[in-house]
Coordinates of C-alpha atoms and ligand atoms in Angstrom, one line a residue:
M37 CA 0.1 0.2 0.3
Q38 CA 1.2 3.6 -0.7
Q39 CA 0.7 4.3 3.1
T40 CA 3.2 1.5 4.4
T41 CA 5.7 3.0 1.5
V42 CA 5.0 6.3 3.0
R43 CA 5.6 5.4 6.6
Q44 CA 8.6 3.4 5.9
A45 CA 10.3 6.2 3.9
S46 CA 9.6 8.6 6.7
G47 CA 11.1 6.3 9.0
R48 CA 14.4 6.4 7.1
R49 CA 14.7 9.8 6.7
P50 CA 16.7 12.3 8.5
T51 CA 15.2 14.7 10.9
T52 CA 17.4 17.5 10.5
R53 CA 14.5 19.6 9.5
R54 CA 13.6 22.9 11.4
R55 CA 12.6 22.8 14.7
F56 CA 8.9 22.8 14.3
L57 CA 6.7 25.5 15.0
T58 CA 3.8 25.4 17.1
T59 CA 0.6 23.7 17.2
T60 CA -0.5 25.5 14.0
L61 CA 1.1 23.1 11.8
S62 CA 1.7 20.2 14.5
S63 CA -1.5 18.6 13.6
T64 CA -0.3 17.9 10.1
L65 CA 3.1 17.0 10.7
G66 CA 4.1 13.4 9.0
A67 CA 6.6 12.8 6.5
G68 CA 7.9 13.6 3.1
L69 CA 6.9 11.3 0.1
G70 CA 6.2 11.1 -3.5
A71 CA 3.5 13.1 -5.2
A72 CA 1.3 10.3 -6.0
A73 CA 1.3 9.0 -2.5
L74 CA 0.7 12.4 -1.1
T75 CA -2.8 13.0 -1.8
A76 CA -3.8 9.3 -0.7
C77 CA -2.3 9.4 2.6
A78 CA -1.9 13.2 3.7
A79 CA -5.4 13.0 5.3
D80 CA -4.4 9.9 7.2
D81 CA -1.3 11.4 8.3
S82 CA -3.2 14.4 9.5
A83 CA -5.5 12.6 11.2
A84 CA -3.3 10.5 13.4
G85 CA -1.7 13.7 14.5
T86 CA 1.9 11.3 14.7
P87 CA 5.1 13.3 13.9
V88 CA 6.3 9.9 12.2
A89 CA 9.5 11.6 11.4
H90 CA 10.7 11.8 15.1
S91 CA 9.0 9.0 16.6
T92 CA 12.0 7.8 18.8
P93 CA 11.1 4.9 21.1
G94 CA 11.0 6.1 24.5
S95 CA 11.0 9.8 23.9
A96 CA 8.8 11.6 26.1
R97 CA 9.4 14.8 24.3
P98 CA 8.2 14.3 20.6
A99 CA 7.1 17.8 20.2
A100 CA 10.6 19.3 21.0
A101 CA 12.5 17.1 18.4
P102 CA 13.4 18.4 14.9
T103 CA 11.1 17.2 12.3
I104 CA 10.6 17.4 8.4
Q105 CA 7.7 19.0 6.7
P106 CA 4.8 16.7 5.6
P107 CA 3.6 16.4 2.3
V108 CA 0.6 18.7 1.1
A109 CA -2.6 17.2 0.0
N110 CA -3.6 20.0 -2.2
G111 CA -3.1 23.8 -3.7
K112 CA -4.9 25.2 -0.7
E113 CA -2.1 23.3 1.9
A114 CA 0.4 24.4 -0.1
L115 CA -0.3 27.8 -0.3
Q116 CA -0.8 27.6 3.5
R117 CA 2.5 26.6 4.0
L118 CA 3.9 29.3 1.9
V119 CA 2.1 31.9 4.0
E120 CA 3.0 30.5 7.2
G121 CA 6.7 30.2 5.7
N122 CA 6.5 34.1 4.8
Q123 CA 5.3 34.8 8.2
R124 CA 8.2 33.4 9.8
F125 CA 10.6 35.4 7.7
V126 CA 8.5 38.5 8.1
A127 CA 8.8 38.4 11.9
N128 CA 12.5 37.4 11.8
R129 CA 12.2 33.9 13.2
S130 CA 12.9 31.9 10.1
E131 CA 13.6 28.5 10.8
E132 CA 16.9 26.8 10.2
V133 CA 16.6 26.5 6.3
D134 CA 16.7 22.8 5.8
E135 CA 20.1 22.4 3.6
G136 CA 21.9 20.3 5.8
E137 CA 23.8 17.2 4.5
E138 CA 20.8 14.8 5.7
R139 CA 18.5 16.7 3.8
R140 CA 20.8 17.1 0.8
V141 CA 21.0 13.2 0.7
A142 CA 17.8 12.4 1.3
V143 CA 16.5 14.7 -1.7
S144 CA 19.3 13.5 -4.0
K145 CA 17.4 10.4 -4.3
G146 CA 14.2 12.3 -5.4
Q147 CA 12.3 15.4 -5.4
H148 CA 8.8 16.0 -4.4
P149 CA 8.6 20.0 -4.2
F150 CA 5.1 21.2 -3.0
A151 CA 4.8 24.6 -4.8
T152 CA 6.0 26.3 -8.1
V153 CA 6.9 29.7 -7.8
L154 CA 7.8 32.3 -10.7
G155 CA 9.3 35.4 -9.4
C156 CA 11.3 38.4 -10.7
V157 CA 15.2 38.2 -10.7
D158 CA 15.4 40.9 -8.4
S159 CA 18.3 40.1 -5.8
R160 CA 16.1 41.1 -3.0
V161 CA 13.6 38.5 -3.9
P162 CA 15.1 35.2 -3.2
I163 CA 12.0 32.9 -3.1
E164 CA 13.2 30.3 -1.0
L165 CA 14.1 32.6 1.8
V166 CA 11.0 34.7 1.3
F167 CA 9.1 31.6 2.3
D168 CA 11.6 30.2 4.6
Q169 CA 11.7 26.8 2.8
G170 CA 14.7 24.4 2.2
L171 CA 16.2 21.8 -0.3
G172 CA 13.7 20.2 -2.3
D173 CA 10.7 22.1 -1.2
L174 CA 10.3 24.3 -4.2
V175 CA 10.4 24.6 -8.0
V176 CA 11.7 28.2 -8.3
V177 CA 11.6 30.0 -12.1
R178 CA 12.9 33.5 -12.0
S179 CA 12.8 36.1 -14.9
A180 CA 12.9 39.8 -14.9
G181 CA 9.5 41.1 -14.3
E182 CA 8.2 37.6 -14.1
V183 CA 8.4 37.8 -18.1
L184 CA 7.1 34.5 -19.8
D185 CA 8.8 33.1 -23.0
H186 CA 8.9 29.3 -24.1
S187 CA 11.6 28.6 -21.6
V188 CA 10.1 30.0 -18.5
T189 CA 6.8 28.5 -19.4
A190 CA 7.9 25.4 -20.0
S191 CA 9.8 25.0 -16.8
L192 CA 6.7 26.2 -14.8
E193 CA 4.7 23.5 -16.8
F194 CA 7.5 20.9 -15.7
G195 CA 7.2 21.7 -12.2
V196 CA 3.6 21.1 -12.2
A197 CA 2.8 18.7 -14.6
E198 CA 6.5 16.7 -14.2
L199 CA 7.0 17.3 -10.7
G200 CA 3.5 17.4 -9.2
T201 CA 3.3 20.6 -7.6
P202 CA -0.3 21.5 -6.9
L203 CA 0.4 25.1 -6.4
L204 CA 1.6 27.7 -8.8
M205 CA 2.5 31.1 -7.7
V206 CA 3.3 34.1 -9.8
L207 CA 4.8 36.5 -7.6
G208 CA 5.4 40.3 -8.4
H209 CA 7.4 42.8 -6.2
Q210 CA 7.5 46.3 -4.7
R211 CA 9.6 48.6 -6.9
C212 CA 10.3 46.2 -9.9
G213 CA 13.0 47.7 -11.7
A214 CA 12.2 45.5 -14.8
L215 CA 8.7 47.5 -14.7
T216 CA 10.3 50.9 -13.6
A217 CA 12.5 50.5 -16.9
T218 CA 9.3 49.7 -19.1
I219 CA 7.7 53.0 -17.5
K220 CA 10.4 55.0 -18.4
A221 CA 10.8 53.4 -21.7
L222 CA 7.3 54.3 -22.6
D223 CA 7.0 57.8 -21.1
A224 CA 10.3 58.7 -23.3
Q225 CA 8.4 56.9 -26.1
R226 CA 11.4 54.9 -27.2
T227 CA 11.0 53.2 -30.1
E228 CA 14.6 51.8 -30.4
A229 CA 15.2 48.8 -28.5
E230 CA 17.1 48.4 -25.3
A231 CA 20.7 47.4 -25.1
G232 CA 21.2 43.8 -25.7
E233 CA 17.9 42.0 -25.3
I234 CA 16.7 44.2 -22.7
G235 CA 14.1 45.3 -25.2
Y236 CA 12.4 41.9 -25.3
L237 CA 11.5 42.6 -21.5
V238 CA 10.2 46.3 -22.1
D239 CA 7.9 45.0 -24.7
A240 CA 6.7 42.0 -22.7
L241 CA 6.2 44.5 -20.0
A242 CA 4.3 47.2 -21.6
P243 CA 0.9 46.1 -21.7
A244 CA 0.8 46.0 -18.0
V245 CA 1.9 49.5 -17.7
R246 CA -0.6 50.7 -20.6
Q247 CA -3.5 49.0 -18.6
V248 CA -3.0 51.1 -15.5
K249 CA -2.6 54.5 -17.3
G250 CA -4.7 56.8 -15.5
K251 CA -5.6 54.6 -12.8
S252 CA -5.2 56.1 -9.2
G253 CA -2.7 55.3 -6.8
D254 CA 1.0 54.4 -7.3
R255 CA 1.7 53.9 -10.9
L256 CA 4.4 51.3 -10.6
D257 CA 2.6 49.2 -7.9
N258 CA -0.3 49.3 -10.1
A259 CA 1.9 48.0 -12.9
V260 CA 3.4 45.1 -10.8
H261 CA -0.1 44.0 -9.9
A262 CA -1.3 44.3 -13.6
N263 CA 1.6 42.2 -14.7
V264 CA 1.1 39.6 -12.2
D265 CA -2.4 39.2 -13.5
L266 CA -1.3 39.3 -17.4
V267 CA 1.1 36.6 -16.5
L268 CA -1.6 34.4 -14.9
A269 CA -3.7 35.0 -17.7
Q270 CA -1.3 33.8 -20.2
L271 CA -0.3 30.8 -18.1
R272 CA -4.2 29.6 -18.0
K273 CA -3.7 29.6 -22.0
S274 CA -1.3 27.0 -21.7
T275 CA -2.2 23.7 -23.1
V276 CA -0.7 22.0 -20.0
L277 CA -1.7 24.4 -17.1
G278 CA -4.9 25.7 -18.3
P279 CA -6.7 22.0 -18.0
L280 CA -4.8 21.1 -14.7
E281 CA -6.1 24.2 -13.3
K282 CA -9.9 23.3 -14.6
S283 CA -9.6 19.8 -13.1
G284 CA -8.6 21.2 -9.8
K285 CA -5.0 19.4 -10.0
V286 CA -3.3 22.8 -9.6
R287 CA -4.1 26.2 -8.1
L288 CA -2.8 29.4 -9.7
V289 CA -2.4 32.3 -7.5
G290 CA -0.8 35.6 -8.0
A291 CA 1.2 37.6 -5.4
Y292 CA 2.9 40.7 -4.3
Y293 CA 5.9 40.8 -2.3
E294 CA 6.6 44.1 -0.2
L295 CA 10.4 44.8 0.1
D296 CA 9.7 47.3 3.0
T297 CA 8.0 44.5 5.1
G298 CA 9.2 41.2 3.6
K299 CA 5.3 40.4 3.4
V300 CA 3.7 38.6 0.6
T301 CA 0.1 39.5 -0.2
L302 CA -2.2 37.2 -2.0
N303 CA -3.8 38.9 -5.1
P304 CA -7.7 38.7 -5.0
S305 CA -8.7 35.5 -7.2
Ligands
LIG627 ZN1 11.6 42.9 -10.2

């Protein structure tokens, strides 16, 4: 049975994971496992409420032991995990990111990330840190302004369809330089391409800037949000992602990262 496989796997896995939080997540603590087995077993692990990964015989203090993250059953749980990770990051109480030797060895045998995230290349928005996640947790694709091209879209499709993440997030951010450059280019009515391939980015981001023309509020912030929505709309046209979303196998969400606070806010969907 898959369940048996899961529990055996969890028992073998090292327990270097972050010292876990509080009762918020303790009810769902379990073990990492393959995506296929994930859905079938998550409910059982949750119901049992037993931190399998650190069930040392005779241990009287299971709550204090380190543990690993359990699988997620669906996009909702994956999103909740990202939200909670970001809350830790914002509160300056990030757990020790699981990048130690034991974890590295464990994930070398296979990967079962729980979310795919498309973010900007901005050096101030490192995805794993922003969400307080470790090795093997996330599929991260980054391009300036979250601009899509064949390679980016295919990478996102790979994360969702091949690696089985039930969540795909597009993360825009405050004071995005790519969108700032696009605004400047449009305001200057520059028709010549920027140096190198940067003009490609400007062309790709121009629709978002044009869309918010005349809108009240901060122009750049408005463009960042509009761009996330446009990227999501494009992704929904993917012959891979669109049907997976419709069937409920993946959840697509947009979000905004505030540089000033570190906080990620979900876009209304
Ligand atoms: Zn940016």
